[in-house]
Coordinates of C-alpha atoms (C1' of nucleotides) in Angstrom, one line a residue:
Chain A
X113 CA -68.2 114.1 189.9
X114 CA -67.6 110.5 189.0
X115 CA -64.8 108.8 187.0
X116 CA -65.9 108.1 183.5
X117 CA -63.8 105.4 181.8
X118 CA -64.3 103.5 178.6
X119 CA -63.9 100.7 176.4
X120 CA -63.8 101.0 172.8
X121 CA -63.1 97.8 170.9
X122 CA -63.5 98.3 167.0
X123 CA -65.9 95.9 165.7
X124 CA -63.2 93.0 164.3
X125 CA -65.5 90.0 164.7
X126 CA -65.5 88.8 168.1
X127 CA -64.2 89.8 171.5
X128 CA -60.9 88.7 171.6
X129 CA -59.2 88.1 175.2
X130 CA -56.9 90.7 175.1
X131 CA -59.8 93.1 174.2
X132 CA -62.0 91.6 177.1
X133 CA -59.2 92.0 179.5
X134 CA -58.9 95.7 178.8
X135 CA -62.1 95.7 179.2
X136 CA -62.1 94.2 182.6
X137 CA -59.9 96.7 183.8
X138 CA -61.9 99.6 182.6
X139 CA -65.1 97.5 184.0
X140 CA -63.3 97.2 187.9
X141 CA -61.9 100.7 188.1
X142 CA -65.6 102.4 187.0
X143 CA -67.2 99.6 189.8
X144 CA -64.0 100.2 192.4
X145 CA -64.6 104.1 192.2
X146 CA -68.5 104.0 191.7
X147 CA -68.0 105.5 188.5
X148 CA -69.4 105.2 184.9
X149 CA -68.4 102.9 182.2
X150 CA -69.2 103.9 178.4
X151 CA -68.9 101.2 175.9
X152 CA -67.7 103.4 172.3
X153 CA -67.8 100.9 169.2
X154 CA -64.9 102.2 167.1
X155 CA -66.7 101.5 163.8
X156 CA -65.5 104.3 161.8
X157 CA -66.2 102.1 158.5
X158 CA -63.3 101.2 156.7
X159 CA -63.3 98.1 158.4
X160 CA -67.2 97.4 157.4
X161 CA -68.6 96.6 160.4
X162 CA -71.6 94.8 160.5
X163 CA -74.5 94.3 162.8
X164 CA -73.4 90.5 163.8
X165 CA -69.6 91.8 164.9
X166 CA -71.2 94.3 167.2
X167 CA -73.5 91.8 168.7
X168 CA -70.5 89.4 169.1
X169 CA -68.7 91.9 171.1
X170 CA -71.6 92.6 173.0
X171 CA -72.2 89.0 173.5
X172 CA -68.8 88.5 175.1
X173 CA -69.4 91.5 177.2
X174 CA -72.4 90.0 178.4
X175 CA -71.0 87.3 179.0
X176 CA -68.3 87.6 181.0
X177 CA -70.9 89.9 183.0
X178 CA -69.5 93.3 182.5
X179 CA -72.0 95.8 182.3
X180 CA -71.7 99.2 180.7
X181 CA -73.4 102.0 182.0
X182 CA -74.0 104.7 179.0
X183 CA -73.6 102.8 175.1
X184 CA -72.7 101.2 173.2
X185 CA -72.1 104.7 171.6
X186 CA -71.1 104.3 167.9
X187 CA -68.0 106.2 166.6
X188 CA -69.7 106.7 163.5
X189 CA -72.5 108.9 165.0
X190 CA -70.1 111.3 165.3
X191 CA -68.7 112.5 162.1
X192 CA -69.9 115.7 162.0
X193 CA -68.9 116.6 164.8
X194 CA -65.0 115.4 164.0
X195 CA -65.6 117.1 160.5
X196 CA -66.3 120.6 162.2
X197 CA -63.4 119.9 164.6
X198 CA -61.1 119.3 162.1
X199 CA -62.3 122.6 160.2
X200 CA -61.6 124.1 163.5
X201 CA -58.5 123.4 163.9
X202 CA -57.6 124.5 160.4
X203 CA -59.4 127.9 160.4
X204 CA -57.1 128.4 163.9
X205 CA -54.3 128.1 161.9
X206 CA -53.5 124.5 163.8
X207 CA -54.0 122.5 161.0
X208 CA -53.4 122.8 156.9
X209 CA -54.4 121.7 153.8
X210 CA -52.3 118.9 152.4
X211 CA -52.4 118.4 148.2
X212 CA -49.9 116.3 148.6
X213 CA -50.9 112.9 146.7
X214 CA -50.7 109.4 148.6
X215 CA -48.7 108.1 145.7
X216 CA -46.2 111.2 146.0
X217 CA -45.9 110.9 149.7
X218 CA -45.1 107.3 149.7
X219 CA -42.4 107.8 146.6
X220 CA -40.4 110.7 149.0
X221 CA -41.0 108.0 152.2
X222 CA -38.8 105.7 149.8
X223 CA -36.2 108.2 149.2
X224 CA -35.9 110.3 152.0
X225 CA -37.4 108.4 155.3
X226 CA -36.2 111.8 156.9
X227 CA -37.8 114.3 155.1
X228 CA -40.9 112.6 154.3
X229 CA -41.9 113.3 158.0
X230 CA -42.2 117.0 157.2
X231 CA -42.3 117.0 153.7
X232 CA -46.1 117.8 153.3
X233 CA -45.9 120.5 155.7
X234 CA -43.0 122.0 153.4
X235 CA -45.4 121.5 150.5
X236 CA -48.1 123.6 152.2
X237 CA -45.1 126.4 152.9
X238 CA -44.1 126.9 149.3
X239 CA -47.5 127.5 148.9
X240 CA -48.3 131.3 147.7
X241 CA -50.4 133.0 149.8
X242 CA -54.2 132.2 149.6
X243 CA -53.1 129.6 147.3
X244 CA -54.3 126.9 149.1
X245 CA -57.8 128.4 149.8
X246 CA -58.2 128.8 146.0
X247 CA -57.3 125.3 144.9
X248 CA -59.9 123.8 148.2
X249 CA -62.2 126.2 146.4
X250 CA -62.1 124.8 143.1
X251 CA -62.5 121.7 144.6
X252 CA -59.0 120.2 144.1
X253 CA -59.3 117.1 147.0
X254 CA -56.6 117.4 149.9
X255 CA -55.8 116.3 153.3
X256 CA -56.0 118.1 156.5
X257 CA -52.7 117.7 158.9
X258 CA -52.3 118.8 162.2
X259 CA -49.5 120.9 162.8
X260 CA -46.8 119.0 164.8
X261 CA -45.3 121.1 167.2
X262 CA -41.5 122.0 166.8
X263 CA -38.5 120.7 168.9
X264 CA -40.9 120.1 171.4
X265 CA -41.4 116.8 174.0
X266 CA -44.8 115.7 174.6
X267 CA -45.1 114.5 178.2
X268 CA -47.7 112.7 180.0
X269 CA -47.8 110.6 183.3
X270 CA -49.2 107.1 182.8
X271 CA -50.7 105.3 185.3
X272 CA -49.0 102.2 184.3
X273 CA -45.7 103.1 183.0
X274 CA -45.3 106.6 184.6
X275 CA -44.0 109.4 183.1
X276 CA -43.2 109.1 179.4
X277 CA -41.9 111.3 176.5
X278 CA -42.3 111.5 172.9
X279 CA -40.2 114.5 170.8
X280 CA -42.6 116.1 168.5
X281 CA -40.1 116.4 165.6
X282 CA -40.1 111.9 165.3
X283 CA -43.8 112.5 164.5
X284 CA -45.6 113.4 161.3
X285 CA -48.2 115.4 160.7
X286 CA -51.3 113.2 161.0
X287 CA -53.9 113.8 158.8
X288 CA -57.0 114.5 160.7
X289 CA -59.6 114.7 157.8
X290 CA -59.4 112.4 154.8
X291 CA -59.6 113.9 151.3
X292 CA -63.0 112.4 151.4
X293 CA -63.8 114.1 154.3
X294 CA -63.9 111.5 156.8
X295 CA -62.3 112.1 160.1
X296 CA -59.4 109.6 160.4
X297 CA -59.2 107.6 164.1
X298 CA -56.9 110.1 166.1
X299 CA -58.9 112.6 165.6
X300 CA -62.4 110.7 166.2
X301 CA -61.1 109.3 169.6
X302 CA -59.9 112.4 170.8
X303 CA -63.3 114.3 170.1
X304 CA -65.3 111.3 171.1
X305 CA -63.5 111.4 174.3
X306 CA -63.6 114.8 175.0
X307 CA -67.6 114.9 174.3
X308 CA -67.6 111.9 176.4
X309 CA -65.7 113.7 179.7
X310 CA -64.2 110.5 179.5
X311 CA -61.2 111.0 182.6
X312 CA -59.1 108.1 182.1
X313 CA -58.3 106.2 179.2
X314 CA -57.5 102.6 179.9
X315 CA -56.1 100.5 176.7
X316 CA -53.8 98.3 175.3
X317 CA -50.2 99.5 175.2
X318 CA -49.9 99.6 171.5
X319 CA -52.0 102.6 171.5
X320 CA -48.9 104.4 173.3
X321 CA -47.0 105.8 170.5
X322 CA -50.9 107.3 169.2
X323 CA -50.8 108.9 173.1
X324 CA -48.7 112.2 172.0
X325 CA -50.6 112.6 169.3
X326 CA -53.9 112.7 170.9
X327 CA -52.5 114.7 174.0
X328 CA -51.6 117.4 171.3
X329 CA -54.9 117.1 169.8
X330 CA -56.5 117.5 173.2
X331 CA -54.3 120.2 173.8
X332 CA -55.3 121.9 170.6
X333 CA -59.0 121.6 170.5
X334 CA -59.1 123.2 174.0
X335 CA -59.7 120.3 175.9
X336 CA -59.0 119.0 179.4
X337 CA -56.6 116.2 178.4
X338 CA -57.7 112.7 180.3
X339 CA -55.1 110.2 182.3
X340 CA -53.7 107.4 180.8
X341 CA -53.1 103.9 181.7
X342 CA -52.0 101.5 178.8
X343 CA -52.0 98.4 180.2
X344 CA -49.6 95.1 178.7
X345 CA -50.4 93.2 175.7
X346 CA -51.1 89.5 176.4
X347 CA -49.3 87.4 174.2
X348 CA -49.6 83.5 172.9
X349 CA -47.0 81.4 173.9
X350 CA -44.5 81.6 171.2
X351 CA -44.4 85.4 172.4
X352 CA -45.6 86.5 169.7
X353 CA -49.2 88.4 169.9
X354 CA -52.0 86.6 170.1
X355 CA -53.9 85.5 166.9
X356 CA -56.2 82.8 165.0
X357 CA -53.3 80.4 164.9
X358 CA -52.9 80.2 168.8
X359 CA -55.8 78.7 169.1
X360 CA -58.9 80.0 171.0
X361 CA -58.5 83.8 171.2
X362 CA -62.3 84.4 171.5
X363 CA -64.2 84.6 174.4
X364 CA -66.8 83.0 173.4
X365 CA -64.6 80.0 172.2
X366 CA -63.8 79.7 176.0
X367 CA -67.6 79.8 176.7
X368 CA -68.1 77.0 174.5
X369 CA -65.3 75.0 176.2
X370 CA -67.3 75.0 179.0
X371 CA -65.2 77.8 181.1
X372 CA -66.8 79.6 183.8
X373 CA -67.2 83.7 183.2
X374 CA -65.9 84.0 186.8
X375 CA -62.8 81.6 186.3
X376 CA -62.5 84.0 183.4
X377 CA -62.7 87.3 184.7
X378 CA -60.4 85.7 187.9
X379 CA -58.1 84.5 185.3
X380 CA -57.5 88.0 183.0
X381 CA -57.7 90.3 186.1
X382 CA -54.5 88.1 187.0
X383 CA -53.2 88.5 183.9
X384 CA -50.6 91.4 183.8
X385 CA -52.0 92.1 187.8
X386 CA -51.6 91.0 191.0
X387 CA -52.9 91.9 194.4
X388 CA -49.9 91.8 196.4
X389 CA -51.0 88.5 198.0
X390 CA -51.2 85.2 198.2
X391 CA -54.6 84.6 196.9
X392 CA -55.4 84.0 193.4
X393 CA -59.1 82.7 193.5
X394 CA -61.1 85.7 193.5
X395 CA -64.2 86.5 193.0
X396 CA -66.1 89.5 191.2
X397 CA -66.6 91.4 194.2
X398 CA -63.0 90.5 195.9
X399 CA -61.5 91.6 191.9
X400 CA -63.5 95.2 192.2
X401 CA -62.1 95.5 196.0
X402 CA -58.8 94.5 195.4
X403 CA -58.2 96.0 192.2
X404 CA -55.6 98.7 191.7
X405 CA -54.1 100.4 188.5
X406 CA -51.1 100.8 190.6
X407 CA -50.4 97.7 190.9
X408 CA -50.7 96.6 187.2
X409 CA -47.4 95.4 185.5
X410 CA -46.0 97.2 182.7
X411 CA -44.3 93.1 181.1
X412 CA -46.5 91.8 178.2
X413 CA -48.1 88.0 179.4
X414 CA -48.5 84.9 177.9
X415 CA -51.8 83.3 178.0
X416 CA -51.4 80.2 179.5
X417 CA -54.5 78.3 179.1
X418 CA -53.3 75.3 181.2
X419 CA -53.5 77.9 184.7
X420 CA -57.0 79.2 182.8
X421 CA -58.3 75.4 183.2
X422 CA -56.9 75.1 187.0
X423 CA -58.7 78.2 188.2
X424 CA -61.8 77.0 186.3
X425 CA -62.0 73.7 188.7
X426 CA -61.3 75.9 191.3
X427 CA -64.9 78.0 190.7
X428 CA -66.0 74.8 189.9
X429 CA -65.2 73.7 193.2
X430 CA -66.9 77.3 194.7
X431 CA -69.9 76.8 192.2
X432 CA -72.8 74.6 194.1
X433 CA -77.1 74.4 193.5
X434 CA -79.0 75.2 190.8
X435 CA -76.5 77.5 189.2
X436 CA -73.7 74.9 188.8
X437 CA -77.2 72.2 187.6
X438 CA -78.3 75.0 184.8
X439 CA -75.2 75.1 183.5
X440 CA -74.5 70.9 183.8
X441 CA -78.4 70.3 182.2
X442 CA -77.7 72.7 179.2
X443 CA -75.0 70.9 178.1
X444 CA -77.2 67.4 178.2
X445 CA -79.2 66.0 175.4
X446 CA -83.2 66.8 176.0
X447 CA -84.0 63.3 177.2
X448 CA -81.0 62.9 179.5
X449 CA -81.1 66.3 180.8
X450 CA -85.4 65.5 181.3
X451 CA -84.5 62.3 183.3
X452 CA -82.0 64.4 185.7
X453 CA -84.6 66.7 186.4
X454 CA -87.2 63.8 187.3
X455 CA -84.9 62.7 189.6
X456 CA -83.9 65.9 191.1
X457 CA -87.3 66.8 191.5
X458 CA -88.2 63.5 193.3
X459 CA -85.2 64.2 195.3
X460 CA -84.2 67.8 195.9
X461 CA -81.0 66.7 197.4
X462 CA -79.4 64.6 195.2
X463 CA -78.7 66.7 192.3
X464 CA -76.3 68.3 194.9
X465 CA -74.9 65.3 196.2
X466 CA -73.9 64.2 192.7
X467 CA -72.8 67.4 191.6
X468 CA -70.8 68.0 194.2
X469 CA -68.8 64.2 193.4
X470 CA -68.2 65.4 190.0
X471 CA -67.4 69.2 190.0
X472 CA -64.3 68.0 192.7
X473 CA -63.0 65.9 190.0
X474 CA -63.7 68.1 186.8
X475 CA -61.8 71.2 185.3
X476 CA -65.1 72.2 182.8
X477 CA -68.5 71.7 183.2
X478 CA -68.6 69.7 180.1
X479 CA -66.5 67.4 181.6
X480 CA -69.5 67.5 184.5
X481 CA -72.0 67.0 182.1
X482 CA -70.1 64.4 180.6
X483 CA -69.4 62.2 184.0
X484 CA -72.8 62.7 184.8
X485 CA -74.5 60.6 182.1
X486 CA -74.4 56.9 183.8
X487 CA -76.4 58.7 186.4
X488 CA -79.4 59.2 184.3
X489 CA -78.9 57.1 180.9
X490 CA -80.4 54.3 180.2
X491 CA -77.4 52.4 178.5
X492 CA -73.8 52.7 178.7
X493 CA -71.1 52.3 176.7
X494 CA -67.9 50.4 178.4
X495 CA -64.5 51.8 178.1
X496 CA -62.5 48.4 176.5
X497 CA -59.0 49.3 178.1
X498 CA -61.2 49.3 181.7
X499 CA -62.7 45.7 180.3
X500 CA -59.8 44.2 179.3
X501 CA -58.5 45.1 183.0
X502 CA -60.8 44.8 185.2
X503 CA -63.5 42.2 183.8
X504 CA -61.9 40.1 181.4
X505 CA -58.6 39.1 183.0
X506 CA -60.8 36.7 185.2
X507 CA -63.9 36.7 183.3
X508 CA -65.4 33.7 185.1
X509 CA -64.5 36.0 188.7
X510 CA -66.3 39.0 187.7
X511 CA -69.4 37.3 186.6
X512 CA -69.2 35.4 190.0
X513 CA -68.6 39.0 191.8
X514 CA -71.4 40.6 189.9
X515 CA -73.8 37.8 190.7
X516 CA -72.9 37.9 194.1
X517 CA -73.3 41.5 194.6
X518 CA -76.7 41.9 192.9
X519 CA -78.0 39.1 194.8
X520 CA -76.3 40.6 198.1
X521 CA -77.9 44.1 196.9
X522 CA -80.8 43.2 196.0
X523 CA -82.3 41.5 199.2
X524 CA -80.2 42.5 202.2
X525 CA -79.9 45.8 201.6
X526 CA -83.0 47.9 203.0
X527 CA -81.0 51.2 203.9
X528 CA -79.2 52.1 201.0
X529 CA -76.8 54.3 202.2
X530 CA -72.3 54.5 202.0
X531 CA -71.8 53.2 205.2
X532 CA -74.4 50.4 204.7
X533 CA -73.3 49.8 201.4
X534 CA -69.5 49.5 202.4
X535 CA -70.6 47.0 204.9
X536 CA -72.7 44.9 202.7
X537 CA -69.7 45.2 200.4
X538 CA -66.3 44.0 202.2
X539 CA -68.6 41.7 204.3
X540 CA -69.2 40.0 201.1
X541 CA -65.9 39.8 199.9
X542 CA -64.6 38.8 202.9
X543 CA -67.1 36.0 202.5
X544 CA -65.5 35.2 199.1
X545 CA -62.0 35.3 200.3
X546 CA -60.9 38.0 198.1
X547 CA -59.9 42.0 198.8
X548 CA -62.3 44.8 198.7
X549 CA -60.7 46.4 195.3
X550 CA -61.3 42.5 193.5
X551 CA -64.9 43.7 194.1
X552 CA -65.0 47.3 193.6
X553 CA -63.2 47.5 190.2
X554 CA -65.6 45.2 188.2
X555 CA -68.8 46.8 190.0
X556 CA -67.4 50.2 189.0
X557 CA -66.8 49.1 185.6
X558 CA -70.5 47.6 185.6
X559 CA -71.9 51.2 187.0
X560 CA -70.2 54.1 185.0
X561 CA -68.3 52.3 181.9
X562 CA -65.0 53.2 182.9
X563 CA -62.1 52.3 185.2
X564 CA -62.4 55.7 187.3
X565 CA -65.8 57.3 189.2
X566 CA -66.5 59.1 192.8
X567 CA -66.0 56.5 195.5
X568 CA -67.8 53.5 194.9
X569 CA -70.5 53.9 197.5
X570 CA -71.4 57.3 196.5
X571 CA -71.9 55.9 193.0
X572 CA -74.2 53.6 194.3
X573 CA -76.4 56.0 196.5
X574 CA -76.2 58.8 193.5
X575 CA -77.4 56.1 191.2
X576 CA -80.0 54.6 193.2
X577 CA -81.1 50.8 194.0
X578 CA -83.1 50.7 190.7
X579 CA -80.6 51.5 188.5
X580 CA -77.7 50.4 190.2
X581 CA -78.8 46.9 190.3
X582 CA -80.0 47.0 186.7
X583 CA -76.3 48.1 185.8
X584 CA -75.1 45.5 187.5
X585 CA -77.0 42.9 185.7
X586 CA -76.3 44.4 182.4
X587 CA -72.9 44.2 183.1
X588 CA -73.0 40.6 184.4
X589 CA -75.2 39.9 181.0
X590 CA -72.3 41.8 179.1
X591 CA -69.5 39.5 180.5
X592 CA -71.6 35.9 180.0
X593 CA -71.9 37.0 176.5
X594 CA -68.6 37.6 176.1
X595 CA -67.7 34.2 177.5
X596 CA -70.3 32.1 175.2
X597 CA -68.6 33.6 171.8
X598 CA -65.2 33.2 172.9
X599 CA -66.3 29.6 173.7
Chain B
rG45 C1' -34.4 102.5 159.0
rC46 C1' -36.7 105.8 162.9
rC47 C1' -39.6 106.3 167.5
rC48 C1' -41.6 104.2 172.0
rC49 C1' -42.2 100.4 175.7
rC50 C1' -40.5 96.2 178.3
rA51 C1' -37.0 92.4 180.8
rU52 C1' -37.4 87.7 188.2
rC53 C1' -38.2 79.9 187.6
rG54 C1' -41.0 77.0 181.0
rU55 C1' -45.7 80.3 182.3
rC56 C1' -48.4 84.0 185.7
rU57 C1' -46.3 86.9 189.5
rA58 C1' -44.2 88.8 194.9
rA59 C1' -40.0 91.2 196.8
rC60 C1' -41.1 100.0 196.5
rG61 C1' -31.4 99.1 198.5
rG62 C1' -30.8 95.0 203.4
rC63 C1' -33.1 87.4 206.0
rU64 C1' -31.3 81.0 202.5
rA65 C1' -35.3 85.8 196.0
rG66 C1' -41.6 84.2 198.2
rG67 C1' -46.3 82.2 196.0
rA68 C1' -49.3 80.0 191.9
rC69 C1' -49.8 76.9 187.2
rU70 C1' -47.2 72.8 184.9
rC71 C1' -44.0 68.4 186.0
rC72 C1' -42.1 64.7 189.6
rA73 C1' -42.3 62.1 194.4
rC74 C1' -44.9 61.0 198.8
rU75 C1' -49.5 61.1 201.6
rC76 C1' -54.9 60.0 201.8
rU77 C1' -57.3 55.7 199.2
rU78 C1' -61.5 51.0 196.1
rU79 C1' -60.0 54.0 191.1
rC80 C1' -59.6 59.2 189.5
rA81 C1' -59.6 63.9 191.1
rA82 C1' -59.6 67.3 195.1
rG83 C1' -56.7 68.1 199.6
rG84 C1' -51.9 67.8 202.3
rU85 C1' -46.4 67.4 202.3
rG86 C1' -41.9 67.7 199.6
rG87 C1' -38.8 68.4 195.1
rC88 C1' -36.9 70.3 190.2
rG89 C1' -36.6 75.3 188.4
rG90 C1' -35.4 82.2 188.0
rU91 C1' -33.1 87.9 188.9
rC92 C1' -30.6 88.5 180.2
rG93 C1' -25.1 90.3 179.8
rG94 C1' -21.4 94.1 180.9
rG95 C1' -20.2 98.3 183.4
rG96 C1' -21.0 101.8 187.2
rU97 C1' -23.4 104.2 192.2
rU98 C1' -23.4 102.0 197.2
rC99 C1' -21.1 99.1 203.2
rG100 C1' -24.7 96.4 200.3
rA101 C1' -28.1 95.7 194.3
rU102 C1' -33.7 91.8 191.6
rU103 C1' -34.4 96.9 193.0
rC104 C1' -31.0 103.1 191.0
rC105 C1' -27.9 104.9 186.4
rC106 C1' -25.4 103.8 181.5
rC107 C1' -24.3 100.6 177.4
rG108 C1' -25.4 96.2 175.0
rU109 C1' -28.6 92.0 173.9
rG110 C1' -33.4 90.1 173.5
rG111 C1' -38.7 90.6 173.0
rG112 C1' -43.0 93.6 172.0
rG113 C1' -45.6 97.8 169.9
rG114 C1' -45.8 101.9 166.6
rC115 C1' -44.1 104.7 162.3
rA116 C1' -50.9 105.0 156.9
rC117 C1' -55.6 109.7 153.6
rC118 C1' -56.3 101.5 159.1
rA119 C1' -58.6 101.4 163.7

RNA sequence: GCCCCCAUCGUCUAACGGCUAGGACUCCACUCUUUCAAGGUGGCGGUCGGGGUUCGAUUCCCCGUGGGGGCACCA
């Protein structure tokens, strides 16, 4: 017998990150315990759900690689089932019918806040008997409600909060069928996870004031009633929930942004849950070992997407080969991305070698992709602050430098390697009577366009001879036309 | 209004009555250095308030305050 656990996100759009965490939690306990993991889709109409908001929420599953076993199972498919549960209840004298009309209801809410709560309940009492049956007969539309019990405390232990109470009297008597005859949610969530055998629910905390309900319901229909654990709300950070206007609440937005699905995963398993040490890069498997209900908080969290970007270069830093190169080359244009692969496949170590100067330096692997282009480009563009800095301060000098260094590049360098390179390169500018950095700073501009790169020998070496030297003509070139206009 | 939940640096969190309340992100400084990161070192910064219980409260209890969630013939 193995724990059965689900996720049931209704179909809203997209898979928002408070969603995906819960269903990272439900994801490590069903891995942790060896046990089975349903995906439900909660699309009891109302909210139309279409085709394209299921296969969002199934794309950020996907994504952030958690795998359902049994699903996605569709609320919907259930309805007759709910239906004759509903009748059930009401033929066992656990539920009535309600004539009461919306409009009336909501005019005695407005009066008499108190009474309202039992007030269609007092309806169905003045009721004459076999009065009610009549008027269902002749087709008169009601409600079904669930008897609430009286003066009674409903208690359940959660696995996040512990024990907790709710008095029966505070809560109305929910309607369970619709005068339409559809079943309304409670109701549908409690069948759906009874047929399910689902053991343990695992959801966000604002479903705790619906838990006495459905423990009632369970209760009533004869079921085995399954554990709880309503984990914390993540919040944006104003404290208030999270919504459009925070920014990126999608998944898939963070996808786009070049986040990893592990930094992801790493980053919401930490949200509202800690593993009692010091570490805080984790992988998949280290989440599903370490992971431990017990240990969730019961404090609502602010997403901090500043901490989100840190742990992203941090699997950036653990992410090497051709996964981390996929993911880089995707994000190129066709003929850039074409011209990396020429050169990785003339070279099978240097994708590597420059992958693994970038990814230190990056938080996103756009950011790699983006750092990578004077690598395999034929033209760049040069940053003007770097310009005015580094090449036309002492115009006249850099050209000299540049000059100098193809020429010294060009012909006496046969091994072109960092150490080699390094020599070649202070040995020169000790030659010219200037510092290392009066070099450096000019050739780097001439390279990668900007003021800041991976040391300046691995540039070269990444770059190769070829294009290296090429760069450093263009950018000599560049410089000598600036001159001749200013002139 | 009623019900429920929650409360440690700005943020994420550790400390299941007992060392100067620990770590991480952010920020700052230093270090490394050809730049920028990464790394290393250090710094700023917190137990919401008031009462109890106790030899001793971040921790247990009560009351406030604050925040969040819920109160539908929505899910």
């Amino acid at each position: 017998m193995s724990l059965r656990v689900r996720f049931a996100p209704s179909p809203t759009g997209y898979l928002h990150v408070g969603g995906a965490r819960t269903a990272l939690f439900n994801w490590l306990v069903a891995r942790q315990a060896g046990g089975t993991f349903v995906l439900r889709i909660e699309d009891t109409d109302r909210d139309r759900s279409t085709k394209e908001m299921v296969d969002a929420i199934l794309e950020g599953m996907e994504w952030l690689g958690l795998d359902w076993d049994e699903g996605p199972v569709f609320q919907g498919a259930g309805v007759d089932r709910h239906r004759a549960q509903a009748l059930q209840l009401l033929g066992e004298g656990k539920a009535y019918r309600d004539f009461t009309t919306p409009e009336e209801l909501a005019r005695i809410r407005e009066e008499d806040p108190d009474r309202a709560v039992r007030y269609p309940r007092e309806r169905f009492r003045s009721l004459s008997e076999g009065e009610a049956e009549e008027r269902a007969a002749g087709g008169e539309p009601h409600a079904i409600r669930f008897f609430m019990p009286t003066g009674e405390t409903v208690l359940f232990r959660d696995r996040v909060h512990g024990r907790t109470s709710f008095r029966t009297d505070t809560i109305e008597d929910l309607v369970i069928l619709r005068a339409d005859g559809s079943p309304t949610y409670n109701l549908a969530v409690v069948s759906d996870d009874a047929e399910m055998e689902i053991d343990l629910v695992i959801r966000g905390d604002d479903h705790l004031s619906n838990t006495p309900k459905q423990v009632l319901l369970h209760q009533a229909l004869g079921n085995k009633v399954p554990e709880f654990a309503h984990v914390p709300m993540i919040l944006g950070a104003d404290g208030k929930r999270l919504s459009k206007r925070h920014g990126a609440t999608a998944v898939g937005d963070y996808a786009d942004q070049g986040i990893l699905s592990d930094a992801m995963v790493n980053f919401l398993a930490l949200l509202g849950w800690s593993p009692g040490t010091d570490q805080e890069v984790m992988s998949r498997e280290e989440l599903i070992r370490a992971f431990s209900l017990d240990r969730v908080v019961k404090k609502s969290a602010v997403f901090d997407p500043e901490k989100l970007d840190w742990l992203n270069g941090q699997h950036l830093n653990r992410l090497s080969g051709k996964a981390l190169a996929d993911r880089v080359l995707a994000l190129l244009e066709d003929d850039l991305a074409d011209e990396a692969r020429r050169r990785w496949s003339l070279e099978p170590e240097w994708m590597d070698y420059v992958l693994d100067l970038l990814k230190a330096r990056a938080r996103s692997i756009d950011e790699i992709a983006l750092k990578l282009r004077p690598y395999v480009a034929q033209e760049i563009a040069y940053e003007p602050e770097a310009v005015k800095k580094h090449w036309m301060k002492r115009p006249e000098e850099a050209v000299g430098h540049l000059d100098a260094l193809h020429e010294r590049l060009a012909e006496g360098v046969e091994d072109w390697t960092e150490a080699r390179l390094e020599e070649e390169l202070r040995a020169l500018a000790a030659e010219r009577g200037v510092g290392a950095g009066r070099l450096i700073h000019p050739l780097r501009l001439a390279l990668v366009g900007e003021a800041v790169s991976p040391g300046i020998f691995e540039v070269l070496v990444a770059m190769g001879p070829h294009r290296a030297l090429a760069r450093i003509a263009a950018g000599a070139t560049w410089i000598r036309s600036r001159i001749d206009r200013e002139s």
